[in-house]
Tab-separated table of C-alpha atoms in Angstrom:
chain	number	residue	atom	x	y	z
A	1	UNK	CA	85.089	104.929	68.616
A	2	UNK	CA	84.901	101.896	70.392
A	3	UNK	CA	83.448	98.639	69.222
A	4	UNK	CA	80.411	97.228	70.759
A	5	UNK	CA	81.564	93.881	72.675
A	6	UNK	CA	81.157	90.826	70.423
A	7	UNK	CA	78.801	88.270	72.085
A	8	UNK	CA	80.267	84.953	71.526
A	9	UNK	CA	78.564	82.808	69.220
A	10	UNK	CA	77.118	79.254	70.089
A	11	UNK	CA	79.279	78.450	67.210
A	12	UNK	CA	82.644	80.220	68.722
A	13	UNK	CA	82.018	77.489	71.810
A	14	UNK	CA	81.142	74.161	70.127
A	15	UNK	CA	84.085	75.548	67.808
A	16	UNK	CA	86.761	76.019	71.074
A	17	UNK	CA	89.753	73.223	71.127
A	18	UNK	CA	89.385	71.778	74.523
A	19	UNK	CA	91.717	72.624	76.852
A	20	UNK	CA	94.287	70.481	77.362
A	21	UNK	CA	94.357	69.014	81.284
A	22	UNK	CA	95.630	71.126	83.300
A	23	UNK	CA	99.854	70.539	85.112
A	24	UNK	CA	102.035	71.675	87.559
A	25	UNK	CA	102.980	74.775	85.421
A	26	UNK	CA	99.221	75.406	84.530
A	27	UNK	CA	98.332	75.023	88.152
A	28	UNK	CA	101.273	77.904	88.898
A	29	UNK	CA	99.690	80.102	86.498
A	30	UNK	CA	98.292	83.214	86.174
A	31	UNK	CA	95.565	83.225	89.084
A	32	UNK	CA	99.127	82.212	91.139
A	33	UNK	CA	101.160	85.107	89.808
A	34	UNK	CA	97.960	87.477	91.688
A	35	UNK	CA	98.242	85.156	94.415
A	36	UNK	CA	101.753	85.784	95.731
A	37	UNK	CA	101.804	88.940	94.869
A	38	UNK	CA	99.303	89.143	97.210
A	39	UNK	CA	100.914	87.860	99.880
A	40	UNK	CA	103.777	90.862	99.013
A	41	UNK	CA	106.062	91.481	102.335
A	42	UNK	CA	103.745	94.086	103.396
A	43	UNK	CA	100.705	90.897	103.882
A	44	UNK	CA	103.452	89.053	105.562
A	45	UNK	CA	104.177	91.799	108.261
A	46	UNK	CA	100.677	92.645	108.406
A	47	UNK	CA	99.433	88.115	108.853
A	48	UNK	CA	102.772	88.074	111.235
A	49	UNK	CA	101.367	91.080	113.730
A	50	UNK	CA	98.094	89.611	114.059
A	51	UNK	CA	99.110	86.305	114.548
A	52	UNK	CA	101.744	87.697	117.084
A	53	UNK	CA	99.117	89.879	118.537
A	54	UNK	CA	96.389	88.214	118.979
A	55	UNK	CA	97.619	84.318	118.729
A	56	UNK	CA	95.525	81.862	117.323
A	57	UNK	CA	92.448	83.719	117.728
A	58	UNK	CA	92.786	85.549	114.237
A	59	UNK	CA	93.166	82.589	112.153
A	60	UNK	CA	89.396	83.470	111.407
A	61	UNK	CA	90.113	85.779	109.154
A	62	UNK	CA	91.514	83.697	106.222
A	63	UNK	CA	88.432	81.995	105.598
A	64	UNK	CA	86.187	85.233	105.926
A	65	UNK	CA	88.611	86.542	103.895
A	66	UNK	CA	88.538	84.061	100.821
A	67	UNK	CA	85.564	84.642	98.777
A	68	UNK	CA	86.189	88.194	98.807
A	69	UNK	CA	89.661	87.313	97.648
A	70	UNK	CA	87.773	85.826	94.837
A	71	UNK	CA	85.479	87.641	93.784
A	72	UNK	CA	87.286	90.868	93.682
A	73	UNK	CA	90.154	89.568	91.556
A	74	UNK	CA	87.308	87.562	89.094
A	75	UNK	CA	85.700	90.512	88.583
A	76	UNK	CA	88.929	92.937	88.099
A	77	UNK	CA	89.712	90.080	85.508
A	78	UNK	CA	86.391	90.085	84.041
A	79	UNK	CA	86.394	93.545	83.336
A	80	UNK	CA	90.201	93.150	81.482
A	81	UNK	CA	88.626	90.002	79.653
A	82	UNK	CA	85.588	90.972	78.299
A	83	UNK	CA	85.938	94.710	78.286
A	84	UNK	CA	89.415	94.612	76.695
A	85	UNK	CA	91.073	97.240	78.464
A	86	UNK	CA	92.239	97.743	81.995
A	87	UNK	CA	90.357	98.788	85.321
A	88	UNK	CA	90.647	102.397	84.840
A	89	UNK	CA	90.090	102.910	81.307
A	90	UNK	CA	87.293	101.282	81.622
A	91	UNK	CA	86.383	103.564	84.673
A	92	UNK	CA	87.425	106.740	82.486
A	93	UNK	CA	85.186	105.497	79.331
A	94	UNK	CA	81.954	104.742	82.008
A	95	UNK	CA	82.671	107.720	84.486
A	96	UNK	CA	82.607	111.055	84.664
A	97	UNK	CA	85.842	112.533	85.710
A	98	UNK	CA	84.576	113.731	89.243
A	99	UNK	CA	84.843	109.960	89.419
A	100	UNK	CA	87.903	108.938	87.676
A	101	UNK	CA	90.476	111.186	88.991
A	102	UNK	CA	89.435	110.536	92.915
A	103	UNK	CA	90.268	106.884	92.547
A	104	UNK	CA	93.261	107.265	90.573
A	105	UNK	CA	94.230	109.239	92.949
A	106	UNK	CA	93.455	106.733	95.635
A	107	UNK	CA	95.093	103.924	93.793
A	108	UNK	CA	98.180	105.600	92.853
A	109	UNK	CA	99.035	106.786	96.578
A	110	UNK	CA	98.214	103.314	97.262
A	111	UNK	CA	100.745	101.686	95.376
A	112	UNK	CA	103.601	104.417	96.295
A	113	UNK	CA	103.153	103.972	99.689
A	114	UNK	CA	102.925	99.640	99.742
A	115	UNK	CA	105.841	99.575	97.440
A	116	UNK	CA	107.990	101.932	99.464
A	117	UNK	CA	107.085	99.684	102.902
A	118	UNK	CA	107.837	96.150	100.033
A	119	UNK	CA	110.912	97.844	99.653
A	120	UNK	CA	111.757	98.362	102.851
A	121	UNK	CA	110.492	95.331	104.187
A	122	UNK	CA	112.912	93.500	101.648
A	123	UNK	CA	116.141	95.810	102.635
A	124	UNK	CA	114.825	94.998	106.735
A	125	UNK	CA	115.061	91.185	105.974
A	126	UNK	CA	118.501	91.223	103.594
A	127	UNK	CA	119.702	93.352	106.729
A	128	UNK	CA	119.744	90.275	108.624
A	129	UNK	CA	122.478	88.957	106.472
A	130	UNK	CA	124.054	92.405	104.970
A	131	UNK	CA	125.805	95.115	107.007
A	132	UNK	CA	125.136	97.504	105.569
A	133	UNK	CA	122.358	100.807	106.117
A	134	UNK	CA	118.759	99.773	105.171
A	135	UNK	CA	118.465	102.952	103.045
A	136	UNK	CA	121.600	101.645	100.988
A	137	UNK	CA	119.435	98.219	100.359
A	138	UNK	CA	116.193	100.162	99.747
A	139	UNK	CA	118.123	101.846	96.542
A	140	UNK	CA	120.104	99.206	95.071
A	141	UNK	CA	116.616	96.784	95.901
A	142	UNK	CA	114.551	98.993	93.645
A	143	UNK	CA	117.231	99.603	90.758
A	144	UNK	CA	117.286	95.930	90.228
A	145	UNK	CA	113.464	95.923	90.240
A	146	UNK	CA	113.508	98.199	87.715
A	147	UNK	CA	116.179	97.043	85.505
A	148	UNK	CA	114.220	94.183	85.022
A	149	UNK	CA	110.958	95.791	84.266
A	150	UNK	CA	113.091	98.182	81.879
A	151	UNK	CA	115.146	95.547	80.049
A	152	UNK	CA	113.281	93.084	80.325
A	153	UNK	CA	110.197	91.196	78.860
A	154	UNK	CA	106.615	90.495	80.118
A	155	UNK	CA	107.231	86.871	79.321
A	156	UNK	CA	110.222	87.183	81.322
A	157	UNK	CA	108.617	88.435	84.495
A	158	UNK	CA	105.974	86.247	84.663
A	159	UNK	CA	108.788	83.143	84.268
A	160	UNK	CA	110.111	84.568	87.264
A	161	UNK	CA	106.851	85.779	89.406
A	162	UNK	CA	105.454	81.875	88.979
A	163	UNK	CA	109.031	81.081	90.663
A	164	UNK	CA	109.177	83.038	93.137
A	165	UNK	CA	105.792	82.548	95.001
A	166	UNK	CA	107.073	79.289	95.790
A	167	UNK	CA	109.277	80.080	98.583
A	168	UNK	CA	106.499	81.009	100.601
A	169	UNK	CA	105.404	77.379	101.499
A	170	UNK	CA	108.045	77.430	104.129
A	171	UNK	CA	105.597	79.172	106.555
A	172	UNK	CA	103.402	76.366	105.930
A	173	UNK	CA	106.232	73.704	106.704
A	174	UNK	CA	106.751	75.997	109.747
A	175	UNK	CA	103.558	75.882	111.126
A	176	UNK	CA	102.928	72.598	111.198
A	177	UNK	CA	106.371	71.747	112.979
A	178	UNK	CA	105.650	74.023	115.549
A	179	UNK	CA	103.234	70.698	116.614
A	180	UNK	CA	99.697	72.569	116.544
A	181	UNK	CA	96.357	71.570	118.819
A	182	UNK	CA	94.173	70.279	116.105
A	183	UNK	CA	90.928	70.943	118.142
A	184	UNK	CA	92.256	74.603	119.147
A	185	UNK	CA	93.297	75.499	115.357
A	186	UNK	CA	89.768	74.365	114.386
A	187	UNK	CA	87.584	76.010	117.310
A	188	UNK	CA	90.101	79.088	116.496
A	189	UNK	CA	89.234	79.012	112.622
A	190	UNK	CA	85.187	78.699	112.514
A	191	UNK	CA	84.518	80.126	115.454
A	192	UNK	CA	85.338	84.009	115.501
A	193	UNK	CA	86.766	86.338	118.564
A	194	UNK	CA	85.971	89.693	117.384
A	195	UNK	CA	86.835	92.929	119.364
A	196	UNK	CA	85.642	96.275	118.002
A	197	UNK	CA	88.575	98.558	119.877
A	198	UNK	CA	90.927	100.213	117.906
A	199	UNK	CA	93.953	98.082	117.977
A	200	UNK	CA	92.024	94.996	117.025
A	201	UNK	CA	90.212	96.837	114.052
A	202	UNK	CA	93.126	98.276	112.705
A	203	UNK	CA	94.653	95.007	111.874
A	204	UNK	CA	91.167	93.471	110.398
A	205	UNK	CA	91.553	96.426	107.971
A	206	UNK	CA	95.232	95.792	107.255
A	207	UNK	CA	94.374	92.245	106.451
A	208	UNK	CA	91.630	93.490	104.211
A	209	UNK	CA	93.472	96.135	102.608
A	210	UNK	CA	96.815	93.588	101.729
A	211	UNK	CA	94.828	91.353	100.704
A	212	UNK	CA	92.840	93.263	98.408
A	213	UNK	CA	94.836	95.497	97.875
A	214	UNK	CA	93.593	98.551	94.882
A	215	UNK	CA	97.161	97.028	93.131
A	216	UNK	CA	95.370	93.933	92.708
A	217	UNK	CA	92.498	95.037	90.658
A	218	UNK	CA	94.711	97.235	88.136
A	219	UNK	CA	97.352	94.215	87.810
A	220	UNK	CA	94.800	91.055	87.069
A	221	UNK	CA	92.382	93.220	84.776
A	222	UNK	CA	95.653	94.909	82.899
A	223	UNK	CA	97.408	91.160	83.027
A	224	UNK	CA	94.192	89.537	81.196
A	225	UNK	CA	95.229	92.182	78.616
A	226	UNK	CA	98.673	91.222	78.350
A	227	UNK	CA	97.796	87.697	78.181
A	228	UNK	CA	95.695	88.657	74.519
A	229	UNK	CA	98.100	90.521	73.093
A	230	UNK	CA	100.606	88.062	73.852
A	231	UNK	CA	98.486	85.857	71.474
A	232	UNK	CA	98.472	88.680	68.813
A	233	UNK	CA	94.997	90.462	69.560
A	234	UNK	CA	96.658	93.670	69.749
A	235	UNK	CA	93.695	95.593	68.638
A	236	UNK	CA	90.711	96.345	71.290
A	237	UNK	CA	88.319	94.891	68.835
A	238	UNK	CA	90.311	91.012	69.065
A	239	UNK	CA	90.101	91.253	72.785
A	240	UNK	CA	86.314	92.395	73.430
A	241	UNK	CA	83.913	89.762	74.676
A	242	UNK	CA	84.711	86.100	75.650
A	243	UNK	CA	82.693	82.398	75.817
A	244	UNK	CA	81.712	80.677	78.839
A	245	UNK	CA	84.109	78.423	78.378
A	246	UNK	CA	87.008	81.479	78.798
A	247	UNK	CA	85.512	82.922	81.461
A	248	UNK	CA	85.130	79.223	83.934
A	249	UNK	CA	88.574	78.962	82.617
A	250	UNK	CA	89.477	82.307	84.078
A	251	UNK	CA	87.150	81.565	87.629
A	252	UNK	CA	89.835	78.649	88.028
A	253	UNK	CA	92.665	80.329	87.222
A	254	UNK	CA	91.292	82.782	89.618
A	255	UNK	CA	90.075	80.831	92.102
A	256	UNK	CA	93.693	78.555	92.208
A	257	UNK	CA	95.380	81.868	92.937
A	258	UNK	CA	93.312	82.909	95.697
A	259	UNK	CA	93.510	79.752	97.992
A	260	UNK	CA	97.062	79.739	97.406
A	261	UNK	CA	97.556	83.209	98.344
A	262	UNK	CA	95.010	82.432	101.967
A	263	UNK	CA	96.622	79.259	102.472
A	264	UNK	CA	99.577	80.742	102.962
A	265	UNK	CA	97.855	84.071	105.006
A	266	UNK	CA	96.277	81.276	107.174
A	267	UNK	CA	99.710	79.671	107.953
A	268	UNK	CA	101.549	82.868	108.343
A	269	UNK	CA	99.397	83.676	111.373
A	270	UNK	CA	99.507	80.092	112.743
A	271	UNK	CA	103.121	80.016	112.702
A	272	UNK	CA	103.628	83.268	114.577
A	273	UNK	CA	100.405	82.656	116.612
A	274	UNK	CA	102.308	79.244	117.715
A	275	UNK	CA	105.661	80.945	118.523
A	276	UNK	CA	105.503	84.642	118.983
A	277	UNK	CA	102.320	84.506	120.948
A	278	UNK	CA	102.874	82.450	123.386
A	279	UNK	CA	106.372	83.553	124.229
A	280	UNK	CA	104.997	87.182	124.808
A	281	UNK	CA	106.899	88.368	121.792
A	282	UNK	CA	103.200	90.527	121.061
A	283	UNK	CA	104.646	93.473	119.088
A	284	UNK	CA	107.144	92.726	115.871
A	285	UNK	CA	109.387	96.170	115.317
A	286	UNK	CA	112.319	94.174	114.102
A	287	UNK	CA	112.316	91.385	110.702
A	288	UNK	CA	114.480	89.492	113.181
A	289	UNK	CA	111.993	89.181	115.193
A	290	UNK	CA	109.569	88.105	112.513
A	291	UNK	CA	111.891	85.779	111.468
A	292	UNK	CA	111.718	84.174	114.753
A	293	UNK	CA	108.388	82.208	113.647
A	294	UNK	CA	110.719	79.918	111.263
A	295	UNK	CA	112.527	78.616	113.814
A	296	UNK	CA	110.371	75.367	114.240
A	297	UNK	CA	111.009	74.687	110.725
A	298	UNK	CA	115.163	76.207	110.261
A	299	UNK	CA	116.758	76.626	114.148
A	300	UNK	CA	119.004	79.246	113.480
A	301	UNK	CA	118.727	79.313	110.077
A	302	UNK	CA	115.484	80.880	110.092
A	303	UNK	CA	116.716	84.351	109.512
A	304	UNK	CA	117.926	83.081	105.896
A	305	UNK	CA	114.868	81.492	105.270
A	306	UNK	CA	112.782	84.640	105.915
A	307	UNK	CA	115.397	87.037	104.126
A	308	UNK	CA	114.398	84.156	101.399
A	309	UNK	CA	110.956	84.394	101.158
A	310	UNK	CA	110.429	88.027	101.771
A	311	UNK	CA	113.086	88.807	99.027
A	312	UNK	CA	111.400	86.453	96.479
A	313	UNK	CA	107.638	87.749	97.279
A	314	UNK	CA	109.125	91.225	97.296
A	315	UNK	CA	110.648	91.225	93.933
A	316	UNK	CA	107.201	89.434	92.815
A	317	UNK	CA	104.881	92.160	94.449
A	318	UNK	CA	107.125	95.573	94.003
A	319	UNK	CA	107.162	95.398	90.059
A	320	UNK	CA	103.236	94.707	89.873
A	321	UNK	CA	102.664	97.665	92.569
A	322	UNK	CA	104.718	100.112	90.157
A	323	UNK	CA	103.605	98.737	86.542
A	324	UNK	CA	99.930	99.386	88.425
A	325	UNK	CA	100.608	102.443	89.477
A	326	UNK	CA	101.628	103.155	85.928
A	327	UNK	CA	98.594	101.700	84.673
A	328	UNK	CA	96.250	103.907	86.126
A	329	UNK	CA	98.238	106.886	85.307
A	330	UNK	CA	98.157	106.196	81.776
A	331	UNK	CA	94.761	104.985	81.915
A	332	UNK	CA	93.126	107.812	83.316
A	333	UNK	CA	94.933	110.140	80.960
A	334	UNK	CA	93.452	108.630	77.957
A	335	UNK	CA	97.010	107.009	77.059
A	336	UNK	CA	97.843	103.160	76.433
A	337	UNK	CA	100.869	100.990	78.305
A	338	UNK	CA	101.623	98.094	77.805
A	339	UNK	CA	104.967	95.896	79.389
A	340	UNK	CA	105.182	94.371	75.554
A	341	UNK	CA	105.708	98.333	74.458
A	342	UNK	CA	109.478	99.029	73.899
A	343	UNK	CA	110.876	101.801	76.745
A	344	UNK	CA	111.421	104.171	73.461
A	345	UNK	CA	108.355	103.710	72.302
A	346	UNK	CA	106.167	104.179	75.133
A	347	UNK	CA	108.025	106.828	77.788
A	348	UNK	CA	105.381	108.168	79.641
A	349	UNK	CA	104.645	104.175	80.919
A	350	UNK	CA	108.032	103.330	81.452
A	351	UNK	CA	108.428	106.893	82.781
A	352	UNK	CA	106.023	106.548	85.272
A	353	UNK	CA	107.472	103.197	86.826
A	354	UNK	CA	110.845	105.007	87.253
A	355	UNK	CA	108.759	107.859	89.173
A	356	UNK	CA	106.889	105.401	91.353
A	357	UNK	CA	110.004	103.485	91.870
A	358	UNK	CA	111.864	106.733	93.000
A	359	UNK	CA	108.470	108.399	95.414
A	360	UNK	CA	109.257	104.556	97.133
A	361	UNK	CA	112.535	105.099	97.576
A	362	UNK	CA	112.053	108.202	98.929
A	363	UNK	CA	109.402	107.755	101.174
A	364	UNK	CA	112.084	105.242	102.921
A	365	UNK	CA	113.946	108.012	104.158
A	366	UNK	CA	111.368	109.325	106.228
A	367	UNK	CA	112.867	107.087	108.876
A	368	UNK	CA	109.671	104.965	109.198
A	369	UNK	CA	110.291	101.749	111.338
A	370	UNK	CA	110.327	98.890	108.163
A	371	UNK	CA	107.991	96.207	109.734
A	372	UNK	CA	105.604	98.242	111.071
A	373	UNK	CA	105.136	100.448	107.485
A	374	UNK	CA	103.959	97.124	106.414
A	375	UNK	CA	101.357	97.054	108.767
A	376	UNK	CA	100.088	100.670	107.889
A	377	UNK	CA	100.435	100.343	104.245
A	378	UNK	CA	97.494	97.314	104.889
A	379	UNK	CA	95.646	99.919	106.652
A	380	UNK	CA	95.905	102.390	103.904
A	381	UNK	CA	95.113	100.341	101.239
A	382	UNK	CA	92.096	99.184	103.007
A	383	UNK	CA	90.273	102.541	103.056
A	384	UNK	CA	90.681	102.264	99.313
A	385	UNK	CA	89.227	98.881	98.933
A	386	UNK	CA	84.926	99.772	99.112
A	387	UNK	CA	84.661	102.242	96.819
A	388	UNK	CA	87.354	100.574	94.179
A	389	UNK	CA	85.059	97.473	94.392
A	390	UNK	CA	81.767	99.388	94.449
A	391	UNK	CA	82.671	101.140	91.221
A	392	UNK	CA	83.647	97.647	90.539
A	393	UNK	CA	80.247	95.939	90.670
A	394	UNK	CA	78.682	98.505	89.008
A	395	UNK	CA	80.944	97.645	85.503
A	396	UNK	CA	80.526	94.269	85.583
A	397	UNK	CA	76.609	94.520	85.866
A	398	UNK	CA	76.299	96.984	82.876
A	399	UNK	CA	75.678	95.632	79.399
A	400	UNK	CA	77.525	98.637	78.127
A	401	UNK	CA	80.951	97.294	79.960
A	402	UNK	CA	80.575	93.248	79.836
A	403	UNK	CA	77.597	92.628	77.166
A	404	UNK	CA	75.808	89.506	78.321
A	405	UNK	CA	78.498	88.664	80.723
A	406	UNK	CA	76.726	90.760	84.090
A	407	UNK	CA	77.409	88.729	87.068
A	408	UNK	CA	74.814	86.389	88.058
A	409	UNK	CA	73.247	85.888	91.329
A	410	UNK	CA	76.363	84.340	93.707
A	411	UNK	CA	78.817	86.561	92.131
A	412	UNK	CA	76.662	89.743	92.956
A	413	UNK	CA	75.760	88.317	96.381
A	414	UNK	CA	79.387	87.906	97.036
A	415	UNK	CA	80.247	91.236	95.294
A	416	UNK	CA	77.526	93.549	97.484
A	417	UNK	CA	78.276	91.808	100.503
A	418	UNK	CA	81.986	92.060	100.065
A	419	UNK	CA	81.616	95.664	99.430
A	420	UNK	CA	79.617	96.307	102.396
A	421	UNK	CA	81.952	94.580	104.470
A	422	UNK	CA	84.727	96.358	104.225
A	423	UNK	CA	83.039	100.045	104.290
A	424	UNK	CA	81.708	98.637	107.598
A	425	UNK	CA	84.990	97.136	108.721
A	426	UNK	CA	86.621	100.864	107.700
A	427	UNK	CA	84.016	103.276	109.209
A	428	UNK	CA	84.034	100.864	112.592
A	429	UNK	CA	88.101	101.245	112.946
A	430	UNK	CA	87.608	105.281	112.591
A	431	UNK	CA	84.785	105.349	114.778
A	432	UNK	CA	87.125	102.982	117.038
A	433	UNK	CA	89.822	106.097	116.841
A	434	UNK	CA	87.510	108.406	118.631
């Protein structure tokens, strides 16, 4: 039986080391590692269309978009934090199973079918600088992937996801070379176009759905998990509960993450709104033509530097869609996995990567255009975002779940309204599609 969470002591606060200021590497920490992966190759297709689309007048969406960034990764780390477990076992412990096995469900089709369009958005760009058949790239993409979640370490992956997210700053460099109207940009970022027809719909959901994305939730609530037993609190009764101190410490980490991950959705759509737009290059079917939004920055060396970025995000986001995926499998089946677990020792979690991994590959066979299964994989995950976050908001309001850590009165306000959102943002598109 579980233990009841432990409510930190006054003691346990005034007792807490201060922590130490925080550096470069702090800074590209955790909240970072959610971050990029959020802006996976899928977000960069889907920021890239709209921008191409619809120019600068969808740069509004970044900061709409931000606080429910925020709040939906603090609370899918809340619930890992102070609950001790991940997303879905907590949903399987609170839930009845008419519950439970919908949104696994959900989740797990979710991160097939975003990894499969990662993967073949990563074998579209390399294609730009390898002859050889995208369906060749798509395998030997994903056994490397794998190889490293198989043989290597959680310590190690997170080394290299910190790394990685790095290379996506060159859209920013990009952008601003591309010599930007000041007074346009702003007028174009606080003062919304919206259209309610199905075209323009369908990419406000793909925006919501990459960026928060059902793989988000099960990787930062699972990672705040990894993080304790990294520290040695391998039992669930060493992780339940946390002090105020942990959990403002976790809002930054959080918080850092999330404007890195819109900064770079914001300058992703004024690059291509600044260069695609306005040279009626509307629709993106090709990652050369995606690639052409570099140029300011690279000339003719802008297909390397998107092959670049899209490889490094891709072999960031990929491994967190499939160790998610494998998360809620386990989860929901009563089961434990953990990346620190030892293949032999844990088969059915490794096992379950290598399936994921393989439904990806497969599904890139279909003969789906690359760049636009980015777009729809947005879309997709987007119908899966309301009732992932309602279920959401109801754990991290119940004592039973997060003791005396409920959410207080901006949190839920954020939360509901967040929630409500997006259900109206999905319903509208469908409505749009009759």
């Amino acid at each position: 039986m579980n233990r009841p969470i432990r409510e930190p002591l006054e003691s346990d606060t005034q007792a807490e080391a201060p922590p130490p200021p925080p550096g470069l590497l702090k800074l590209v920490g955790a909240g970072v590692v959610t971050g990029a992966a959020d802006d996976d190759p899928s977000a960069i297709g889907t920021y890239a269309s709209a921008g191409a689309r619809f120019g600068l007048g969808f740069l509004w969406i970044a900061p709409v978009l931000l606080p429910m960034m925020y709040v939906v990764t603090y609370l899918s780390a809340k619930v890992g934090q102070v609950y001790g477990k991940g997303l879905f076992a907590c949903i399987r412990d609170q839930f009845p199973r008419w519950v439970l096995l919908p949104m696994v469900a959900l989740a797990f089709s979710g991160n097939i079918i975003e990894a499969a369009a990662d993967l073949g958005g990563i074998a579209s760009a390399l294609n730009l600088l390898v002859p050889l058949p995208i369906p060749a790239i798509v395998v030997g993409t994903a056994a490397i992937i794998y190889a490293v979640q198989y043989f290597g370490s959680y310590t190690l992956i997170r080394a290299i996801f910190r790394w990685l997210a790095l290379t996506l700053f060159a859209y920013v460099a990009a952008a601003i070379m591309a010599r930007p109207d000041p007074v346009e940009v702003l007028r174009a970022t606080f003062l919304p176009r919206v259209r309610l027809d199905a075209e323009f719909m369908a990419l406000v959901v793909a925006c919501i759905g990459t960026s928060l994305s059902a793989y988000i939730y099960t990787w930062q609530s699972n990672q705040e998990v990894e993080e304790q037993i990294a520290i040695g609190r391998r039992q669930l009764w060493q992780r339940k509960g946390a002090s105020r101190r942990e959990m403002k410490r976790t809002s930054r980490d959080v918080l850092t993450g999330m404007i890195f991950s819109n900064l770079i959705l914001y300058f992703i759509i004024l690059a291509t709104g600044l260069t695609l737009h306005p040279a009626g290059q509307h629709r993106i079917e090709t990652a050369a033509q995606a690639a052409a939004a570099l140029e300011p920055l690279a000339g003719d060396a802008a297909k390397y530097l998107f092959a670049a970025g899209v490889v490094g995000v891709g072999f960031l986001a990929v491994p967190i869609m499939t160790t998610g995926a494998a998360y809620d499998i386990v989860q929901g089946l009563g089961r434990q996995g953990s990346l620190h677990d030892e293949p032999g020792d844990n088969r059915l979690f490794y096992g379950v990567i290598a399936l994921v991994t393989a439904l990806a590959v497969g599904l890139n066979f279909l003969g789906f255009n690359p760049m636009r299964a980015l777009v729809w994989s947005g879309i997709v995950q987007g119908f899966s975002v309301p009732p992932l976050l309602f279920l959401m908001m109801l754990l991290t309001n119940s004592r039973r779940v997060v003791g005396a850590r409920t959410n207080g009165r901006w949190t839920n306000f954020l939360g509901w309204a967040t929630t409500a959102i997006t259900f109206l943002c999905t319903a509208t598109l469908v409505v749009s599609w009759f």
